[in-house]
Coordinates of C-alpha atoms and ligand atoms in Angstrom, one line a residue:
M177 CA -23.7 -6.3 -16.9
Q178 CA -23.7 -2.6 -17.6
L179 CA -20.5 -0.7 -17.3
Q180 CA -19.9 2.8 -18.7
L181 CA -16.7 2.3 -20.8
N182 CA -14.7 5.3 -21.9
N183 CA -11.2 3.8 -22.6
K184 CA -9.5 7.1 -22.3
F185 CA -6.0 5.8 -21.8
S186 CA -6.1 3.5 -24.7
S187 CA -7.8 5.9 -27.1
E188 CA -5.7 8.9 -26.3
L189 CA -2.2 7.4 -25.9
P190 CA -0.1 5.5 -28.4
A191 CA -0.6 1.7 -28.7
D192 CA 2.1 -0.8 -29.5
S193 CA 1.5 -1.5 -33.3
N194 CA 2.5 -5.1 -32.8
E195 CA -0.4 -7.1 -31.4
T196 CA 1.3 -10.5 -31.0
N197 CA 1.6 -11.7 -27.5
V198 CA 5.4 -12.4 -27.5
T199 CA 7.9 -11.1 -24.9
R200 CA 9.7 -8.2 -26.5
Q201 CA 11.0 -4.7 -26.1
V202 CA 8.3 -2.2 -27.0
L203 CA 9.0 1.2 -28.4
N204 CA 7.0 4.4 -28.8
A205 CA 4.0 2.9 -26.9
C206 CA 2.2 3.3 -23.6
F207 CA 0.6 -0.1 -23.8
S208 CA 0.2 -3.3 -25.8
Y209 CA -3.1 -4.9 -26.7
V210 CA -3.4 -8.4 -25.2
N211 CA -6.2 -10.6 -24.1
P212 CA -6.4 -12.3 -20.7
R213 CA -5.8 -16.0 -20.6
V214 CA -8.9 -18.1 -20.4
P215 CA -9.1 -19.9 -17.0
S216 CA -10.1 -23.5 -16.9
N217 CA -12.6 -23.4 -14.1
P218 CA -13.1 -20.0 -12.5
K219 CA -14.7 -19.7 -9.1
L220 CA -15.7 -16.5 -7.4
L221 CA -14.3 -16.4 -3.8
H222 CA -15.1 -12.8 -2.7
V223 CA -16.4 -9.5 -4.0
S224 CA -16.0 -6.2 -2.3
E225 CA -19.5 -4.8 -2.7
E226 CA -18.4 -1.3 -2.0
V227 CA -16.0 -1.4 -5.0
A228 CA -18.7 -2.9 -7.1
E229 CA -21.0 0.0 -6.2
L230 CA -18.2 2.4 -6.9
I231 CA -18.0 1.3 -10.5
G232 CA -21.8 1.0 -10.9
L233 CA -22.5 -2.7 -10.5
S234 CA -25.6 -3.9 -8.6
T235 CA -25.9 -6.9 -6.3
E236 CA -27.6 -8.8 -9.0
E237 CA -24.8 -8.1 -11.5
I238 CA -22.1 -9.3 -9.0
Q239 CA -23.9 -12.6 -8.9
S240 CA -24.3 -13.0 -12.6
Q241 CA -22.5 -15.4 -14.9
D242 CA -21.3 -12.4 -16.8
F243 CA -19.4 -11.1 -13.7
L244 CA -17.7 -14.4 -13.2
D245 CA -16.7 -14.6 -16.9
V246 CA -15.4 -11.1 -17.2
F247 CA -13.5 -10.8 -13.9
S248 CA -11.9 -14.2 -14.3
G249 CA -10.7 -13.3 -17.8
K250 CA -12.9 -15.8 -19.6
K251 CA -14.9 -13.2 -21.5
I252 CA -14.0 -9.8 -22.8
L253 CA -16.2 -6.8 -21.9
A254 CA -18.2 -5.6 -24.9
H255 CA -16.7 -2.5 -26.6
S256 CA -13.4 -3.0 -24.8
K257 CA -10.0 -4.1 -26.0
P258 CA -7.8 -5.2 -23.1
Y259 CA -4.1 -4.2 -22.8
A260 CA -1.0 -4.4 -20.7
M261 CA 0.7 -1.1 -19.7
A262 CA 4.3 -0.3 -20.5
Y263 CA 6.7 1.0 -17.9
A264 CA 10.2 0.8 -16.7
G265 CA 11.8 1.3 -13.3
H266 CA 14.5 1.2 -10.7
Q267 CA 14.5 -2.0 -8.7
F268 CA 16.4 -2.0 -5.4
G269 CA 18.2 1.1 -6.5
N270 CA 19.3 -0.2 -9.9
W271 CA 18.0 0.7 -13.3
A272 CA 16.0 -2.3 -14.5
G273 CA 15.0 -1.1 -18.0
Q274 CA 11.6 -2.0 -19.5
L275 CA 9.3 -3.9 -17.1
G276 CA 5.6 -3.3 -17.8
D277 CA 2.5 -5.3 -16.8
G278 CA 3.9 -8.8 -16.9
R279 CA 0.7 -10.3 -15.6
A280 CA -1.7 -7.5 -15.2
I281 CA -4.2 -6.7 -18.0
V282 CA -6.5 -3.7 -18.1
L283 CA -10.0 -5.0 -18.9
G284 CA -11.4 -1.6 -19.6
E285 CA -11.7 2.0 -18.3
I286 CA -15.0 3.1 -17.1
E287 CA -16.8 6.2 -15.8
H288 CA -19.3 6.2 -13.0
N289 CA -20.7 9.1 -11.0
N290 CA -18.2 11.4 -12.8
Q291 CA -15.2 9.3 -11.7
N292 CA -12.9 7.3 -13.9
W293 CA -11.7 3.8 -13.0
M294 CA -9.4 1.4 -14.6
L295 CA -10.3 -2.3 -14.1
Q296 CA -7.2 -4.4 -14.1
L297 CA -6.9 -8.2 -13.8
K298 CA -3.8 -9.3 -12.0
G299 CA -2.6 -12.9 -12.7
A300 CA -4.4 -12.9 -16.1
G301 CA -1.6 -14.6 -18.1
S302 CA 1.5 -13.5 -20.0
T303 CA 1.9 -10.3 -21.9
P304 CA 4.7 -8.8 -24.0
Y305 CA 6.1 -7.6 -20.7
S306 CA 6.3 -11.0 -18.9
R307 CA 10.0 -11.4 -19.5
R308 CA 10.8 -15.0 -18.3
A309 CA 7.8 -15.3 -15.9
D310 CA 4.4 -17.0 -16.4
G311 CA 2.0 -14.1 -16.1
L312 CA 0.1 -15.9 -13.3
A313 CA -0.6 -15.3 -9.6
V314 CA -1.2 -17.7 -6.8
L315 CA -4.1 -17.7 -4.3
R316 CA -2.0 -16.7 -1.3
S317 CA -0.7 -13.4 -2.9
S318 CA -4.1 -12.7 -4.4
I319 CA -5.8 -13.0 -1.0
R320 CA -3.1 -10.7 0.5
E321 CA -3.7 -8.1 -2.2
H322 CA -7.5 -8.4 -2.0
L323 CA -7.7 -8.1 1.8
C324 CA -5.0 -5.5 2.2
S325 CA -6.1 -3.0 -0.4
E326 CA -9.5 -2.8 1.1
A327 CA -8.1 -2.7 4.7
M328 CA -5.9 0.2 3.7
F329 CA -8.8 2.0 2.2
H330 CA -10.8 1.8 5.4
L331 CA -7.9 2.9 7.4
G332 CA -7.9 6.1 5.3
V333 CA -4.7 5.3 3.4
P334 CA -4.7 6.2 -0.3
T335 CA -4.7 2.9 -2.2
T336 CA -5.8 1.0 -5.2
R337 CA -9.0 -1.0 -4.5
S338 CA -9.8 -4.7 -5.1
L339 CA -13.1 -5.7 -6.6
S340 CA -12.9 -9.4 -6.8
L341 CA -10.9 -12.5 -5.9
M342 CA -11.3 -15.6 -8.0
L343 CA -9.7 -19.0 -8.4
T344 CA -8.8 -19.8 -11.9
G345 CA -9.0 -23.5 -11.5
D346 CA -5.4 -23.8 -12.8
E347 CA -2.2 -24.7 -11.0
V348 CA 0.8 -22.4 -10.8
L349 CA 4.3 -23.5 -10.0
R350 CA 6.1 -21.4 -7.4
D351 CA 9.4 -21.7 -5.4
V352 CA 8.2 -19.7 -2.4
M353 CA 11.6 -19.1 -0.7
Y354 CA 13.7 -19.4 -3.9
N355 CA 15.5 -22.4 -2.4
G356 CA 14.8 -25.0 -5.1
N357 CA 11.5 -26.3 -3.5
A358 CA 9.0 -25.5 -6.2
E359 CA 5.5 -26.7 -5.7
Y360 CA 2.1 -26.3 -7.4
E361 CA -0.3 -23.9 -5.9
K362 CA -3.8 -22.7 -6.7
G363 CA -3.9 -20.0 -9.3
A364 CA -6.1 -16.9 -8.7
V365 CA -6.9 -13.5 -10.2
V366 CA -7.8 -10.3 -8.5
C367 CA -9.5 -7.4 -10.3
R368 CA -7.9 -4.2 -8.9
V369 CA -9.4 -0.9 -9.5
A370 CA -7.9 2.6 -9.4
P371 CA -8.4 5.9 -11.3
T372 CA -5.2 5.0 -13.2
F373 CA -2.3 2.6 -12.8
I374 CA 0.3 5.0 -14.3
R375 CA 3.5 4.8 -12.3
F376 CA 6.7 6.8 -11.9
G377 CA 8.2 4.1 -14.1
S378 CA 5.8 4.9 -16.9
F379 CA 7.7 8.2 -17.3
E380 CA 11.1 6.7 -16.8
L381 CA 10.4 4.4 -19.7
F382 CA 10.1 7.2 -22.3
S383 CA 12.8 9.3 -20.8
A384 CA 15.2 6.4 -21.0
Q385 CA 14.2 5.7 -24.6
N386 CA 14.7 9.4 -25.3
D387 CA 11.2 9.5 -26.6
I388 CA 10.4 13.0 -25.5
E389 CA 7.3 13.3 -27.7
N390 CA 5.6 10.4 -25.8
L391 CA 6.9 11.5 -22.5
K392 CA 5.1 14.8 -23.0
K393 CA 2.0 13.1 -24.2
L394 CA 1.8 10.9 -21.1
A395 CA 2.5 13.9 -18.8
D396 CA -0.2 16.0 -20.6
F397 CA -2.7 13.1 -20.3
T398 CA -2.0 12.5 -16.6
I399 CA -2.3 16.2 -15.8
K400 CA -5.5 16.6 -17.9
Y401 CA -7.4 13.8 -16.1
Y402 CA -5.7 13.4 -12.7
Y403 CA -4.3 16.9 -11.9
P404 CA -6.9 19.1 -13.7
E405 CA -6.2 21.9 -11.1
I406 CA -2.9 22.5 -12.9
Q407 CA -3.6 25.3 -15.3
S408 CA -0.1 26.6 -16.2
E409 CA 1.6 26.0 -19.5
G410 CA 5.1 25.3 -20.8
K411 CA 7.7 24.1 -18.3
E412 CA 5.7 25.5 -15.4
K413 CA 3.0 23.0 -16.0
Y414 CA 5.4 20.0 -15.5
I415 CA 7.1 21.6 -12.5
S416 CA 3.7 22.0 -10.9
F417 CA 2.9 18.4 -11.9
F418 CA 6.0 17.1 -10.2
K419 CA 5.2 19.2 -7.1
H420 CA 1.7 17.7 -6.9
V421 CA 3.0 14.2 -7.2
A422 CA 5.6 14.9 -4.5
V423 CA 2.9 16.2 -2.1
K424 CA 0.6 13.2 -2.8
T425 CA 3.5 10.8 -2.3
R426 CA 4.4 12.4 1.0
E427 CA 0.9 12.2 2.3
M428 CA 0.7 8.5 1.5
I429 CA 4.0 7.8 3.3
V430 CA 2.9 9.7 6.4
H431 CA -0.2 7.4 6.5
W432 CA 2.0 4.3 6.1
Q433 CA 4.1 5.4 9.1
R434 CA 1.0 6.1 11.1
V435 CA -0.5 2.7 10.7
G436 CA 2.7 0.7 10.6
F437 CA 2.5 -0.5 7.0
V438 CA 5.7 -1.6 5.3
H439 CA 5.3 -1.9 1.5
G440 CA 8.3 -4.1 1.0
V441 CA 9.2 -3.4 -2.6
M442 CA 9.2 0.4 -3.1
N443 CA 10.7 0.2 -6.6
T444 CA 9.9 3.1 -8.9
D445 CA 7.6 0.8 -11.0
N446 CA 5.6 0.3 -7.8
M447 CA 5.0 4.0 -7.2
S448 CA 1.7 5.3 -8.4
I449 CA 1.7 8.7 -10.1
L450 CA -1.4 9.5 -7.9
G451 CA 0.4 8.8 -4.6
I452 CA -1.8 5.8 -3.9
T453 CA -0.5 2.5 -2.5
I454 CA 0.0 0.1 -5.3
D455 CA 1.3 -3.5 -5.9
Y456 CA 0.7 -5.4 -2.7
G457 CA 3.6 -8.0 -2.8
P458 CA 5.7 -8.9 0.2
Y459 CA 4.2 -6.1 2.4
G460 CA 3.8 -6.4 6.1
W461 CA 2.5 -4.7 9.2
L462 CA 4.8 -3.7 12.0
E463 CA 4.3 -5.8 15.0
D464 CA 7.0 -4.7 17.4
F465 CA 8.0 -1.2 16.7
N466 CA 11.2 -1.3 14.8
H467 CA 12.4 1.1 12.1
E468 CA 14.5 -1.5 10.5
W469 CA 11.9 -4.1 10.0
T470 CA 11.0 -5.4 6.6
P471 CA 8.9 -8.5 5.8
N472 CA 10.7 -9.0 2.5
T473 CA 13.4 -11.7 2.8
T474 CA 14.9 -10.6 -0.5
D475 CA 15.8 -7.3 1.2
R476 CA 16.9 -8.8 4.5
E477 CA 20.5 -7.9 4.1
H478 CA 20.3 -4.2 3.2
R479 CA 16.8 -3.4 4.5
R480 CA 16.5 -0.8 1.9
Y481 CA 12.7 -0.9 2.1
G482 CA 12.5 -1.2 5.9
F483 CA 9.8 0.7 7.8
G484 CA 11.9 3.7 8.9
N485 CA 13.5 4.0 5.4
Q486 CA 10.2 4.5 3.5
P487 CA 10.3 8.3 3.6
D488 CA 13.9 8.4 2.3
I489 CA 13.1 5.9 -0.4
A490 CA 10.0 7.8 -1.5
L491 CA 12.3 10.8 -1.9
W492 CA 14.9 8.8 -3.8
N493 CA 12.1 7.5 -6.1
L494 CA 10.9 11.1 -6.6
L495 CA 14.4 12.0 -7.6
Q496 CA 14.2 9.4 -10.3
L497 CA 10.8 10.8 -11.4
A498 CA 12.4 14.3 -11.5
N499 CA 15.2 13.0 -13.7
A500 CA 12.6 11.4 -16.0
L501 CA 10.6 14.6 -16.3
Y502 CA 13.7 16.8 -16.7
P503 CA 13.5 16.8 -20.6
L504 CA 10.2 18.6 -20.3
I505 CA 11.6 21.2 -17.9
E506 CA 15.3 21.5 -18.7
E507 CA 16.1 23.3 -15.4
A508 CA 17.2 21.4 -12.3
S509 CA 16.7 24.0 -9.6
P510 CA 12.9 24.0 -9.4
L511 CA 12.9 20.2 -9.2
E512 CA 15.6 20.3 -6.5
A513 CA 13.6 22.8 -4.5
I514 CA 10.6 20.5 -4.6
L515 CA 12.7 17.6 -3.4
N516 CA 14.2 19.7 -0.6
D517 CA 10.7 20.8 0.4
F518 CA 9.6 17.2 0.5
Q519 CA 12.2 16.5 3.2
L520 CA 11.3 19.5 5.3
Q521 CA 7.6 19.1 5.0
Y522 CA 7.8 15.4 5.7
E523 CA 9.4 16.2 9.1
N524 CA 6.6 18.6 9.9
D525 CA 3.9 16.1 8.8
Y526 CA 5.5 13.3 10.7
S527 CA 5.7 15.4 13.8
Q528 CA 2.1 16.4 13.4
M529 CA 1.0 12.8 12.9
M530 CA 2.9 11.7 16.0
H531 CA 1.3 14.5 18.0
E532 CA -2.1 13.1 16.9
K533 CA -1.2 9.5 17.8
L534 CA -0.1 10.7 21.2
G535 CA -3.2 12.8 21.7
L536 CA -1.3 16.1 21.9
S537 CA -3.3 19.0 20.3
L538 CA -1.0 21.7 21.4
Q539 CA 2.6 22.0 20.0
S540 CA 5.3 22.5 22.4
K541 CA 9.1 22.7 21.8
S542 CA 9.9 19.7 24.0
D543 CA 7.5 17.5 22.1
E544 CA 10.2 16.3 19.6
R545 CA 12.1 14.8 22.5
I546 CA 8.9 13.0 23.8
I547 CA 8.5 11.5 20.3
N548 CA 12.2 10.5 20.0
E549 CA 12.4 9.1 23.5
L550 CA 9.3 7.1 22.9
E551 CA 10.6 5.5 19.8
K552 CA 13.7 4.4 21.8
V553 CA 11.8 2.8 24.6
L554 CA 9.3 1.1 22.2
L555 CA 12.3 -0.5 20.4
A556 CA 14.1 -1.4 23.6
S557 CA 11.2 -3.3 25.0
E558 CA 9.8 -5.1 21.9
T559 CA 6.5 -3.4 22.0
D560 CA 3.5 -4.0 19.7
M561 CA 2.9 -0.7 17.8
T562 CA -0.8 -1.1 17.2
L563 CA -1.6 -2.2 20.7
F564 CA 0.6 0.4 22.4
F565 CA -1.0 3.4 20.7
R566 CA -4.5 2.1 21.1
E567 CA -4.1 1.4 24.8
L568 CA -2.3 4.8 25.2
G569 CA -5.7 6.4 24.6
R570 CA -7.0 4.9 27.8
I571 CA -4.5 6.8 30.0
K572 CA -5.9 9.5 32.2
K573 CA -4.3 12.8 33.2
D574 CA -4.3 11.9 36.8
H575 CA -2.7 8.5 36.4
S576 CA 0.7 7.8 37.9
P577 CA 3.5 6.6 35.6
G578 CA 3.2 3.1 37.2
C579 CA -0.5 3.0 36.5
A580 CA 0.1 4.1 32.9
I581 CA 2.7 1.3 32.3
A582 CA 0.1 -1.2 33.6
I583 CA -2.3 0.0 31.0
I584 CA 0.0 -0.4 28.1
D585 CA 2.0 -3.4 29.3
D586 CA -0.1 -5.8 27.2
A587 CA 1.7 -4.4 24.2
F588 CA 5.1 -5.8 25.4
Y589 CA 6.1 -9.0 23.7
K590 CA 8.1 -10.3 26.6
P591 CA 7.0 -8.5 29.7
E592 CA 8.9 -10.8 32.0
E593 CA 12.1 -10.1 30.2
I594 CA 12.0 -6.3 30.3
K595 CA 15.0 -5.1 32.3
K596 CA 14.7 -2.8 35.3
E597 CA 16.6 -0.1 33.5
I598 CA 14.1 -0.2 30.6
L599 CA 11.2 0.0 33.0
K600 CA 12.9 3.0 34.6
E601 CA 13.0 4.6 31.1
W602 CA 9.3 3.9 30.6
E603 CA 8.6 5.5 34.0
K604 CA 10.6 8.5 33.0
W605 CA 8.9 8.7 29.6
F606 CA 5.4 8.5 31.2
K607 CA 6.3 11.1 33.7
T608 CA 7.1 13.6 31.0
Y609 CA 4.1 12.5 28.9
L610 CA 1.6 12.7 31.8
S611 CA 2.8 16.2 32.7
R612 CA 2.6 17.1 29.1
L613 CA -1.0 15.8 28.9
N614 CA -1.9 18.0 31.9
K615 CA -1.1 21.0 29.8
E616 CA -3.8 20.0 27.3
S617 CA -7.2 21.4 27.6
L618 CA -9.2 18.4 26.2
S619 CA -10.8 16.1 28.7
D620 CA -9.5 12.5 28.9
E621 CA -12.7 11.3 27.0
Q622 CA -12.3 13.9 24.3
R623 CA -8.6 13.0 23.8
K624 CA -9.3 9.3 23.7
E625 CA -11.9 9.9 21.0
K626 CA -9.4 11.8 18.9
M627 CA -6.7 9.3 19.4
D628 CA -8.9 6.3 18.5
A629 CA -9.6 8.0 15.2
V630 CA -5.9 7.8 14.2
N631 CA -4.7 4.8 16.1
P632 CA -6.4 1.7 14.5
K633 CA -7.6 -1.1 16.8
Y634 CA -7.6 -3.6 13.9
V635 CA -5.0 -4.0 11.2
L636 CA -4.3 -6.9 8.8
R637 CA -1.6 -8.4 11.0
N638 CA 0.7 -10.7 9.0
Y639 CA -0.5 -13.8 10.8
M640 CA -4.1 -13.0 10.1
A641 CA -3.6 -12.9 6.4
Q642 CA -1.7 -16.1 6.7
M643 CA -4.5 -17.8 8.6
A644 CA -7.0 -16.8 5.9
I645 CA -4.6 -18.2 3.3
E646 CA -4.1 -21.5 5.0
A647 CA -7.9 -22.0 5.5
A648 CA -8.5 -21.0 1.8
N649 CA -6.0 -23.6 0.7
N650 CA -8.3 -26.1 2.4
D651 CA -11.3 -24.7 0.6
D652 CA -12.5 -22.7 3.6
Y653 CA -13.1 -19.1 2.6
S654 CA -14.9 -18.0 5.8
L655 CA -11.8 -16.1 7.2
I656 CA -11.5 -14.0 4.1
I657 CA -15.1 -12.9 4.7
E658 CA -14.6 -12.4 8.4
L659 CA -11.4 -10.3 8.0
Q660 CA -12.9 -8.2 5.2
E661 CA -15.9 -7.4 7.6
L662 CA -13.6 -6.7 10.5
L663 CA -11.3 -4.4 8.6
K664 CA -14.1 -2.3 7.3
N665 CA -14.2 -0.5 10.7
P666 CA -10.6 -0.6 11.9
Y667 CA -11.0 2.3 14.3
Q668 CA -14.1 1.1 16.0
E669 CA -14.5 -1.2 18.9
Q670 CA -15.9 -4.5 17.6
P671 CA -16.6 -6.7 20.7
L672 CA -17.5 -9.7 18.5
F673 CA -14.1 -9.5 16.9
E674 CA -12.0 -8.7 20.0
K675 CA -9.9 -11.8 19.4
W676 CA -8.2 -10.0 16.5
Y677 CA -7.0 -7.3 18.9
A678 CA -4.0 -9.3 20.0
K679 CA -0.3 -9.4 19.6
R680 CA 1.3 -11.7 17.0
P681 CA 1.1 -15.2 18.4
D682 CA 4.4 -17.0 19.0
W683 CA 3.9 -19.5 16.1
A684 CA 3.9 -16.6 13.7
K685 CA 7.2 -15.0 14.7
E686 CA 9.5 -16.6 12.3
K687 CA 6.9 -18.2 10.0
I688 CA 7.1 -18.0 6.2
G689 CA 4.2 -16.0 5.0
C690 CA 4.0 -14.0 8.3
S691 CA 7.3 -12.3 9.1
M692 CA 9.1 -13.7 6.1
L693 CA 7.9 -13.1 2.6
S694 CA 9.5 -13.2 -0.7
C695 CA 8.6 -11.6 -4.0
S696 CA 7.3 -15.0 -5.2
S697 CA 3.6 -14.5 -5.9
Ligands
AMP799 P1 6.6 -6.7 -8.9 O1 7.8 -7.1 -8.1 O2 5.4 -7.5 -8.6 O3 6.3 -5.2 -8.9 O4 6.9 -7.0 -10.4 C1 8.0 -6.5 -11.1 C2 7.8 -6.8 -12.6 O5 7.7 -8.2 -12.8 C3 6.5 -6.2 -13.2 O6 6.7 -5.8 -14.5 C4 5.6 -7.4 -13.1 O7 4.5 -7.3 -14.0 C5 6.5 -8.5 -13.4 N1 6.0 -9.8 -12.9 C6 6.0 -10.1 -11.6 N2 5.5 -11.4 -11.4 C7 5.3 -11.8 -12.7 C8 4.8 -13.1 -13.2 N3 4.4 -14.1 -12.4 N4 4.7 -13.2 -14.6 C9 5.0 -12.2 -15.3 N5 5.5 -11.0 -14.9 C10 5.6 -10.8 -13.6
MG800 MG1 5.0 -4.1 -9.6

């Protein structure tokens, strides 16, 4: 297997001088060398061929024994020395101190077609950052990460990618709902791929340790390779860096809100410095439109990471990053200005995105009301977000409000229970919307085409991932393949897969793994 290794991160940044694999506090280091655990009986379940191509692997190479050995953790890539990355973070709003890769191990960094990629095995065994946990991952969470990262990519959402999904052949003990019912599950590893896995928390670590020298080294490294457009020097350089990260983060959040993705654990250690979606844990997809919804049962009480809170949390996380970078800037006002700008710009971006979802190319003063009123009626009638927006594209300018409701009413979860007053609200909303559509110059067909490009038809609904998991637990991996294929073209009509264009079935409403997920993985 030929991979073009360059190991930039590990050759240019400071390593932990201690190479023993023992849980500990690590100082003055960006990473610790550690080898993946050798799995007892690895089995390849799925490879994303596009990711393989991205890193320069051929179809033959994917099928080789070498591929199985390397991406299961059995064998180390020649000329590479694997390592776990150090970082800290704020979890659920509280400072958590050192975290680091407790079960992720970077196998190597490569270059292909002038692009840099880090290859990281998740679930590859304990590291100095494992704290009290085992360093392993189970099949269910690995399937969720593998499927969702690729689905997000094809939706056009910035994300880490997933190369491969493998069983390790070992069993892993997990208490899924943290209620004293631990059981053995199948162990698995995923190889995830991204330009880098540096996080907000990577900077917070050095700042908290008052290690300004390494804070600067890490910032300089990140700018040099990932924000090369930044040419300024001195404190201006770091202000510009922060600004770039804020913009990337904002763009990512707008995408999340557009497709109805709820990350579930937006801790600062789960925020990529590149503004890409990272760490697929108890994430979920909105079914009925609801700003408060979160799939994460650990967060049920406060709903800190609920759908509608994601922009505010991104801002809060950026504030923590600003604090971490402060020693390189020593001036608060430029950072505050960037944070303020995030808020203002986010509102513009959100409005623009909703205009696109609604098929409105012109901007009119009254549009904000249309958007706000829509969110209210969607919530009041338990409406499936994906179905609603996709069906909305079928409405024609000369339709009556009643006809329009008939087009979208498949999106209602309980059509028979919708009260008369709410239907009146829908009629009112459609009346305004239809008259607004009639001010647009695009034809119905042209508008539909534009709307279909931003309103996906197929997303990885929570129950779909769960079905793939249940089948895989019975050694049937066909759904993983089917869903991967389906989600490669989320905006296109796929008549053969029409069955996946459906609301959440009743059985999935309160099911563990569907609407209820924990951090256990
Ligand atoms: P997460 O909630 O997945 O972002 O994880 C938070 C921290 O806990 C990170 O430092 C992870 O590497 C670590 N972690 C999560 N699960 C495990 C595990 N099974 N073994 C070791 N460390 C873990
Ligand atoms: Mg994490």
